[in-house]
PDB file of C-alpha atoms in Angstrom:
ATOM      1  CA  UNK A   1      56.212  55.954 119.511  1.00 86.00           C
ATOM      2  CA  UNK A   2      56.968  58.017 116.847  1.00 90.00           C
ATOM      3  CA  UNK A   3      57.552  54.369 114.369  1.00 90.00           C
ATOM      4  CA  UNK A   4      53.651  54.103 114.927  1.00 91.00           C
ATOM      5  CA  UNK A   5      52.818  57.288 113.501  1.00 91.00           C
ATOM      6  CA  UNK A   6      53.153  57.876 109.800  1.00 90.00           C
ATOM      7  CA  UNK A   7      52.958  61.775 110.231  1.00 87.00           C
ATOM      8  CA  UNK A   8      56.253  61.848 111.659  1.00 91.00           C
ATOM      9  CA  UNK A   9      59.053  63.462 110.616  1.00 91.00           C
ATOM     10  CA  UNK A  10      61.519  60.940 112.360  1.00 92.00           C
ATOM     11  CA  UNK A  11      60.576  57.872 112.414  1.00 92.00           C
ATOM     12  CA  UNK A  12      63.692  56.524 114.067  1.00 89.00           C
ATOM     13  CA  UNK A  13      64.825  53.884 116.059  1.00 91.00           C
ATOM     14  CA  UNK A  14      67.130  55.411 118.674  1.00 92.00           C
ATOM     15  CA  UNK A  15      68.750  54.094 121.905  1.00 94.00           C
ATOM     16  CA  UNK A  16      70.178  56.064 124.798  1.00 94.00           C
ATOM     17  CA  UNK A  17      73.707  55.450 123.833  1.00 96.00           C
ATOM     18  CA  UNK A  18      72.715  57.155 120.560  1.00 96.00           C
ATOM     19  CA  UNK A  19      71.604  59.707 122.318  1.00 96.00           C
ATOM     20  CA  UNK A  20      74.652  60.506 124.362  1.00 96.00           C
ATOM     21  CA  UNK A  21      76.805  60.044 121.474  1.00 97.00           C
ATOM     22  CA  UNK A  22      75.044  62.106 119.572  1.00 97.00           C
ATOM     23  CA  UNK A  23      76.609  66.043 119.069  1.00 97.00           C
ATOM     24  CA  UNK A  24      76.138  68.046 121.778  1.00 98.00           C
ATOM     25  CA  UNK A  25      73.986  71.166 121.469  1.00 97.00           C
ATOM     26  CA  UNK A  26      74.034  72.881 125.136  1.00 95.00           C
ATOM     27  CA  UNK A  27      75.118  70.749 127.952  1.00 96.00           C
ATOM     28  CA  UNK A  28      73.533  68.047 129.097  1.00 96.00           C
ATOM     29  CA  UNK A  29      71.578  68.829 125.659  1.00 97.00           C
ATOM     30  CA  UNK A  30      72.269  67.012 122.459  1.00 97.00           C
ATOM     31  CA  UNK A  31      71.004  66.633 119.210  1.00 97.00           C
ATOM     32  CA  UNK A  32      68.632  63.442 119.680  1.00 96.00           C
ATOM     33  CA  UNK A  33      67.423  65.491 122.985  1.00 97.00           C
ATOM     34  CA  UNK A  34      66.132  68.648 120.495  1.00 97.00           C
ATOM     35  CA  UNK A  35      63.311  68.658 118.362  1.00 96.00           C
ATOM     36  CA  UNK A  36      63.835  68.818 114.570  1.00 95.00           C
ATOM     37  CA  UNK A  37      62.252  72.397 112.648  1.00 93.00           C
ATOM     38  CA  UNK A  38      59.493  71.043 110.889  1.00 93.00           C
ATOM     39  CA  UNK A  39      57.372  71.797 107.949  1.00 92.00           C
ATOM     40  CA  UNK A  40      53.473  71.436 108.840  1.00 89.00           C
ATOM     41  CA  UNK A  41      49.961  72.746 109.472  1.00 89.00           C
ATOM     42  CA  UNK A  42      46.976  71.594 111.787  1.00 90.00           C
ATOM     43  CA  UNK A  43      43.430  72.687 111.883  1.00 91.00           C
ATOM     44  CA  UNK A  44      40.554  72.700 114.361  1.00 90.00           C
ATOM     45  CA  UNK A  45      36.742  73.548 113.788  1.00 91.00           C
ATOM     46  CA  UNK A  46      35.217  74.780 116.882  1.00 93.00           C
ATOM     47  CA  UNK A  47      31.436  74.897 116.615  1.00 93.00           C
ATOM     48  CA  UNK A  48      28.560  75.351 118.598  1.00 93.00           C
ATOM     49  CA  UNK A  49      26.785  72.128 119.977  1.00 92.00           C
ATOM     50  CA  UNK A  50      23.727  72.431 117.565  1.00 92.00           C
ATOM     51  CA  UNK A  51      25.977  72.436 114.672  1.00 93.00           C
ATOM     52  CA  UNK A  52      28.846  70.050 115.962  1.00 91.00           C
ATOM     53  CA  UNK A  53      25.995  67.295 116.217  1.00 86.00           C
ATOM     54  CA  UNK A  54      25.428  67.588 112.469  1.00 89.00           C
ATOM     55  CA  UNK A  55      29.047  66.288 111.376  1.00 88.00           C
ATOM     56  CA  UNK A  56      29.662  63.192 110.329  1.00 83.00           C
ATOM     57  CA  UNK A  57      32.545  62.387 112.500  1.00 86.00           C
ATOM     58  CA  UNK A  58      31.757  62.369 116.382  1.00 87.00           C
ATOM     59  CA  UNK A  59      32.809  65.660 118.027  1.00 93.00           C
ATOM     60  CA  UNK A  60      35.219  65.519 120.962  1.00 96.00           C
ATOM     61  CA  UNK A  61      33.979  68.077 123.567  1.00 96.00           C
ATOM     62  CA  UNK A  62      36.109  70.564 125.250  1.00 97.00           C
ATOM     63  CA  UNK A  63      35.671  70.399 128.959  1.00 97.00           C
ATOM     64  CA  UNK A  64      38.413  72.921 130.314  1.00 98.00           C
ATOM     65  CA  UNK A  65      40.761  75.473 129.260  1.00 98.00           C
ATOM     66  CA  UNK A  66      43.390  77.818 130.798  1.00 98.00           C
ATOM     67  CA  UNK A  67      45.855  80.087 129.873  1.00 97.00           C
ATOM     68  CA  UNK A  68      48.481  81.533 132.203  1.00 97.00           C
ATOM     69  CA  UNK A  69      51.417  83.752 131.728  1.00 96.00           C
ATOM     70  CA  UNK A  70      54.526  84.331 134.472  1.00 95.00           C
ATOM     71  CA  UNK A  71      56.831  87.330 134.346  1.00 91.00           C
ATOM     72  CA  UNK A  72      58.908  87.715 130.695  1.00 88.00           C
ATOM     73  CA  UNK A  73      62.187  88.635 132.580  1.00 88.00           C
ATOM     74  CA  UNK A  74      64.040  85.602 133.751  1.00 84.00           C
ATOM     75  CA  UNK A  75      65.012  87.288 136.744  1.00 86.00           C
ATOM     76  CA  UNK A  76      61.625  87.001 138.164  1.00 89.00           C
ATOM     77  CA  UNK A  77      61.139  83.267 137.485  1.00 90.00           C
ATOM     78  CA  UNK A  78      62.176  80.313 138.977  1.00 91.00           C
ATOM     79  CA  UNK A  79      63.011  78.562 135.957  1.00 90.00           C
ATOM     80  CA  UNK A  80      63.123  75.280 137.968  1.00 91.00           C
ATOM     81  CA  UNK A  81      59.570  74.978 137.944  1.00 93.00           C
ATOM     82  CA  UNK A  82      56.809  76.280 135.606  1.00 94.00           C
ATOM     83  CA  UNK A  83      54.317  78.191 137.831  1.00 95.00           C
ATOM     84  CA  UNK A  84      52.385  79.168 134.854  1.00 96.00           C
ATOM     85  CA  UNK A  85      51.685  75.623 134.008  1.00 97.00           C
ATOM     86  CA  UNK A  86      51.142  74.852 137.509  1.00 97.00           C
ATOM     87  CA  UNK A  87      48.133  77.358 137.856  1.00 98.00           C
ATOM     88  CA  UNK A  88      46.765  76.813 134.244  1.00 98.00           C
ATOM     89  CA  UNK A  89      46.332  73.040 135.001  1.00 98.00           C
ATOM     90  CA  UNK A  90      44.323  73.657 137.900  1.00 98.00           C
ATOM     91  CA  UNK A  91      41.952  75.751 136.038  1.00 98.00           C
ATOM     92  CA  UNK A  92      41.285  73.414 133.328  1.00 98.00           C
ATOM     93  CA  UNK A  93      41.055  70.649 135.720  1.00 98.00           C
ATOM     94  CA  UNK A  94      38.136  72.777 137.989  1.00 98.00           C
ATOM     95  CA  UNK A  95      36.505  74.011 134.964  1.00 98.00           C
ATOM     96  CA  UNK A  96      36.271  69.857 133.395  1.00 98.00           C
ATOM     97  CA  UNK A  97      35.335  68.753 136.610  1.00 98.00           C
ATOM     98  CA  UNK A  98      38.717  66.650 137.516  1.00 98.00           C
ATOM     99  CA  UNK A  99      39.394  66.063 141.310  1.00 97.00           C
ATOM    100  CA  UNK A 100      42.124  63.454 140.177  1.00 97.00           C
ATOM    101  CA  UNK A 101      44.013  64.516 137.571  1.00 97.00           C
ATOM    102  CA  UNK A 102      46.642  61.270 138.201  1.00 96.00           C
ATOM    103  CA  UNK A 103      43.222  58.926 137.704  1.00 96.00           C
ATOM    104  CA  UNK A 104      40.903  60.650 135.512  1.00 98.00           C
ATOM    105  CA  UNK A 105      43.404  61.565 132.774  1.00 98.00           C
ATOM    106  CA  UNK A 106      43.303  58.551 129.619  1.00 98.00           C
ATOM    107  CA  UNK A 107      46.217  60.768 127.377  1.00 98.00           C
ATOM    108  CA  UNK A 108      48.388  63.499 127.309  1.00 98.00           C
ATOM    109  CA  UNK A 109      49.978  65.261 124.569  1.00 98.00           C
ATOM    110  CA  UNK A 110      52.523  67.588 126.041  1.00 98.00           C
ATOM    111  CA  UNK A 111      55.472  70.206 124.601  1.00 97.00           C
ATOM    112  CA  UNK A 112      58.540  68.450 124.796  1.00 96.00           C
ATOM    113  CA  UNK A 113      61.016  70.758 122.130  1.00 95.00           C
ATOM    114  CA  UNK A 114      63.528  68.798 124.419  1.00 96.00           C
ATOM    115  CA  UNK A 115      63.661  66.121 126.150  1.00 96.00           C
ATOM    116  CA  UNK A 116      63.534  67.173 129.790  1.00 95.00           C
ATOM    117  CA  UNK A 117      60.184  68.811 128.877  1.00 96.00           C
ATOM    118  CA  UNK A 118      57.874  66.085 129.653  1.00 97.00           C
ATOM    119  CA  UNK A 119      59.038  64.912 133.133  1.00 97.00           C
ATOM    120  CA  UNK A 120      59.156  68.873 133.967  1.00 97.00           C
ATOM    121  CA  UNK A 121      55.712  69.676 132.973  1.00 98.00           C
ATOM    122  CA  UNK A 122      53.998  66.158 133.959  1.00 98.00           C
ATOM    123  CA  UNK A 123      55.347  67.104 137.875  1.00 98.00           C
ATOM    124  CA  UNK A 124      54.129  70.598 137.417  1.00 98.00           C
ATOM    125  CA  UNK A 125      50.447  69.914 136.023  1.00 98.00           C
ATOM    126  CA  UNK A 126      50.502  67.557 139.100  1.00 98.00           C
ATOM    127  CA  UNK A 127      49.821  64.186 137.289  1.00 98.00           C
ATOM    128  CA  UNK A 128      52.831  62.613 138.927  1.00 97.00           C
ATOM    129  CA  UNK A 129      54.467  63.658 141.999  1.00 97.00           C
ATOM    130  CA  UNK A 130      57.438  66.263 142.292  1.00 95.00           C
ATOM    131  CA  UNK A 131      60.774  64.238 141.442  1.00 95.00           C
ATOM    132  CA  UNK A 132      59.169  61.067 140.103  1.00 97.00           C
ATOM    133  CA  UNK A 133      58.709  61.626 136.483  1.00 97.00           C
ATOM    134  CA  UNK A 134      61.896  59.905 135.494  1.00 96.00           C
ATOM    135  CA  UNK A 135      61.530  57.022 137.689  1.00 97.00           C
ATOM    136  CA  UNK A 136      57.980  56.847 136.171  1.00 97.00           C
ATOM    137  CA  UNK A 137      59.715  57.035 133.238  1.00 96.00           C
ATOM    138  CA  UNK A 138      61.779  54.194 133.185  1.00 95.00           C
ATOM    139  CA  UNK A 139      58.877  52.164 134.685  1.00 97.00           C
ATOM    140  CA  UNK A 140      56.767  52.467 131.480  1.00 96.00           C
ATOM    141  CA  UNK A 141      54.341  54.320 133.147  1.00 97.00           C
ATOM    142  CA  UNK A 142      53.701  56.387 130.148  1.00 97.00           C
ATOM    143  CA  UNK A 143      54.566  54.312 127.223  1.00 96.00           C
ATOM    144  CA  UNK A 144      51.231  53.444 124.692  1.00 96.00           C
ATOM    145  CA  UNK A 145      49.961  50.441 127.182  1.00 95.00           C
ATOM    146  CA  UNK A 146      51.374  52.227 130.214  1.00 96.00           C
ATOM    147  CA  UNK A 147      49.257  53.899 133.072  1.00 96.00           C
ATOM    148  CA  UNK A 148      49.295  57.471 131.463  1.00 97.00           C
ATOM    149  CA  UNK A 149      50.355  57.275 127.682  1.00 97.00           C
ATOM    150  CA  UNK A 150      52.517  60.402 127.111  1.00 98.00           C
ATOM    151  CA  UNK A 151      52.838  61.697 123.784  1.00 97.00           C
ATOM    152  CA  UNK A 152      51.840  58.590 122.037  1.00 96.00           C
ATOM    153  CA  UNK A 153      52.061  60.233 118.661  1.00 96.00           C
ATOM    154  CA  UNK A 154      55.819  60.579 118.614  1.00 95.00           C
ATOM    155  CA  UNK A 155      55.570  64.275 120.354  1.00 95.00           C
ATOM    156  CA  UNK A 156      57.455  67.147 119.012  1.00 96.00           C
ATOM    157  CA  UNK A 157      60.666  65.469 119.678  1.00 95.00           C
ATOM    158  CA  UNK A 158      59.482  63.562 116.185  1.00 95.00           C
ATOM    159  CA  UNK A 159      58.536  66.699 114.527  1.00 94.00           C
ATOM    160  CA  UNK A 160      57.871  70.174 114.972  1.00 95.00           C
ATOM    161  CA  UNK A 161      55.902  72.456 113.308  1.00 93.00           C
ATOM    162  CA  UNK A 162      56.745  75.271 115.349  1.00 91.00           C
ATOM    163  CA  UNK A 163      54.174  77.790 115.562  1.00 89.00           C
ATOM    164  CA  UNK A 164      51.084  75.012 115.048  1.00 93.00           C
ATOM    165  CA  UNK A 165      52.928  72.804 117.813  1.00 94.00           C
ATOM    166  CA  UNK A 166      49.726  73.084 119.826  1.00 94.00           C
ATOM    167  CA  UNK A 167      47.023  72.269 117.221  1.00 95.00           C
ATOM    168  CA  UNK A 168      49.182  69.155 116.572  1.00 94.00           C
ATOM    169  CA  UNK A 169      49.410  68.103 119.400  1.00 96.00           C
ATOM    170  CA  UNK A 170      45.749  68.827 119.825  1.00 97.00           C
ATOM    171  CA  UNK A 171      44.875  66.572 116.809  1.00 95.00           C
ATOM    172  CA  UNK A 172      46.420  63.820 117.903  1.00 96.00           C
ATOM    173  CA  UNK A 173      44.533  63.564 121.162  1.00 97.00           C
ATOM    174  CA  UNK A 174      41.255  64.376 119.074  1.00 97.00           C
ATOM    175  CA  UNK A 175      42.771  61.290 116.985  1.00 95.00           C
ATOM    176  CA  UNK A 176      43.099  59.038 120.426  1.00 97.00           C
ATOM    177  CA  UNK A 177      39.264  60.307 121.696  1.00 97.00           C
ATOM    178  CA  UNK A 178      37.805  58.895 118.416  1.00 95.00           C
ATOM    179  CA  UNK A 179      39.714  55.481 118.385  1.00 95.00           C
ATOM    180  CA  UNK A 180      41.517  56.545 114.933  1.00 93.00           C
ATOM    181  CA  UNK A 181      45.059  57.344 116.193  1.00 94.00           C
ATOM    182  CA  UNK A 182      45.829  53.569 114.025  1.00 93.00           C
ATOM    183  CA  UNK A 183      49.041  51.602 115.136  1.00 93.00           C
ATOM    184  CA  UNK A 184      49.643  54.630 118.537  1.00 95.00           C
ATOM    185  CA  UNK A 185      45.998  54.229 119.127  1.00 97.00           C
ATOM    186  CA  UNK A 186      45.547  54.168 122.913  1.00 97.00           C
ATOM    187  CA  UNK A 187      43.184  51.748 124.667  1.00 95.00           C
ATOM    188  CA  UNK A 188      40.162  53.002 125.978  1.00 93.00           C
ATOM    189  CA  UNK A 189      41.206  56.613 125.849  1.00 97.00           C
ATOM    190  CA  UNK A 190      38.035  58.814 126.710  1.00 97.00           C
ATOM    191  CA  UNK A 191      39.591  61.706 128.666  1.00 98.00           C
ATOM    192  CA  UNK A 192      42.839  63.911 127.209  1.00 98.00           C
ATOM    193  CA  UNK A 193      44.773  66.584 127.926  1.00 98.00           C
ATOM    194  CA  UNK A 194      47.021  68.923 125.590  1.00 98.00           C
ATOM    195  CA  UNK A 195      49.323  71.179 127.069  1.00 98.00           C
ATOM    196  CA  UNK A 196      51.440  73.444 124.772  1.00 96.00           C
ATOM    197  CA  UNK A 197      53.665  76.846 125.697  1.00 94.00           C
ATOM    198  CA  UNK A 198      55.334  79.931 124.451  1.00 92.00           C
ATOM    199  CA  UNK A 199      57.852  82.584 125.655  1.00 89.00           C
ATOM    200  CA  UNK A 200      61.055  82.296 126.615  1.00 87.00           C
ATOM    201  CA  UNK A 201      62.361  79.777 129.352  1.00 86.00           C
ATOM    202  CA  UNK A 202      58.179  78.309 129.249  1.00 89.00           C
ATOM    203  CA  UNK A 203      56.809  81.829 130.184  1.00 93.00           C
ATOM    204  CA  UNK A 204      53.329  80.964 129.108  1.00 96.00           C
ATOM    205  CA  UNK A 205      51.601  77.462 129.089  1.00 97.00           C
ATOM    206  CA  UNK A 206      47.858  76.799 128.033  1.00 97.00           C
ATOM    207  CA  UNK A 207      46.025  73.301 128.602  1.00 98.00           C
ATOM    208  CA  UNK A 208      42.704  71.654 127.353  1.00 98.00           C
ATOM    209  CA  UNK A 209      40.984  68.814 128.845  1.00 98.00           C
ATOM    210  CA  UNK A 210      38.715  66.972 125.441  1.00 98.00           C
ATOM    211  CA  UNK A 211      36.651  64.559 126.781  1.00 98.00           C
ATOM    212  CA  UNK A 212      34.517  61.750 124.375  1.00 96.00           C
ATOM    213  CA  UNK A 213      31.129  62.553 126.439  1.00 92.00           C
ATOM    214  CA  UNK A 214      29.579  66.207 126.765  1.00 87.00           C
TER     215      UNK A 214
END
C-alpha cells in the first residue's frame, strides 16, 4: 500500500522471503517486521458544528471515542490479548451507534509498529473473529479493494512518527472519508475507524469512529 502513498517513508516493494531474510531483531521479529523511526507531524482542528460548517473542505464527524487503560505491570496482563482495546472498541462502537462492527466499518487505520499488530488488534476490536486475522489476511480481505481495507495508507510499518502515530493515522482516514486519499483512495469509504496505543506491551489503546454524515 505504502507505493500508493507519497507520504511514505518506505515506499518499497518487499516480498515475504525478504522479509525472512531480512536481520533479525527479536525472534520471530525482523527488520522488515519493525517500523522505521520517522521524522513527521500531523494536525487536527476540532470545532464546534456551527463553525465546522463554515470551512471550505467538508468536515468528517466524530461519532465515537474511547480510551482505556489495563494494569502497567506485565504481571497483571495477559499480553496475549489486549483487553484494553477490547473494551475501548465497544465504547466507541455504542457511542457511534455500530451493532456490526464487521459490516458497518468502510476503513481502518490501526497501530501496527510490527507486524503482528494488525491481526492482534483487528481480533480484539472484534471486526474479525478470534484466530482468523491471518487467514483473512492471506485472503485479501483487507487489501485497498478487499472487504475491510486495513491501513491503506502504508500504516506505520511505512513510517513512523512516533509520538503523532495517532493523528497520522487519523489523517489518513479523514483523507479516505473525503475521497482525497489519491492512488490508496478507498471505494465508497463513508465509515472509519482509527485505533492507536501507548504503554508498554499495548497497555493503553484509544479508538475513533469518523463517519462522512453527522
Amino acid at each position: 500500500n505504502a507505493l500508493k502513498n507519497p507520504l511514505a517513508q518506505l515506499q518499497l516493494k518487499i516480498t515475504v522471503k525478504d522479509v525472512l531474510e531480512s536481520e533479525m531483531i527479536s525472534d520471530p521479529l525482523h527488520k522488515l517486521d519493525c517500523s522505521p523511526v520517522s521524522d513527521g507531524c500531523a494536525a487536527v482542528i476540532i470545532a464546534h458544528e456551527s463553525v465546522a460548517k463554515k470551512f471550505k473542505q467538508k468536515p468528517v464527524w466524530i461519532k465515537g471515542v474511547s480510551f482505556c487503560a489495563d494494569s502497567f505491570f506485565f504481571g497483571d496482563r495477559d499480553l496475549s490479548r489486549a483487553k484494553a482495546l477490547t473494551e475501548a472498541a465497544k465504547k466507541a462502537y455504542a457511542m457511534a451507534g455500530i451493532k456490526n462492527p464487521k459490516k458497518e466499518i468502510d476503513v481502518a487505520e490501526l497501530y501496527d509498529a510490527f507486524t503482528y499488530q494488525e491481526l492482534m488488534w483487528l481480533e480484539e476490536m472484534g471486526l474479525v473473529d478470534d484466530s482468523m486475522a491471518g487467514k483473512l489476511l492471506e485472503k485479501g480481505d483487507f487489501n485497498i479493494d478487499g472487504r475491510l481495507p486495513v491501513n491503506a495508507s502504508g500504516g506505520l510499518l511505512s513510517g513512523h512518527p512516533v509520538i503523532a502515530a495517532g493523528l497520522y493515522s487519523m489523517a489518513a482516514v479523514v483523507r479516505q472519508i473525503r475521497g482525497d486519499a489519491g492512488g490508496f483512495q478507498v471505494k465508497k469509504a463513508k465509515t472509519g475507524l482509527v485505533q492507536g496505543l501507548n504503554g508498554l506491551g499495548g497497555q493503553s489503546h484509544c479508538v475513533f469512529i469518523l463517519d462522512k454524515e453527522k
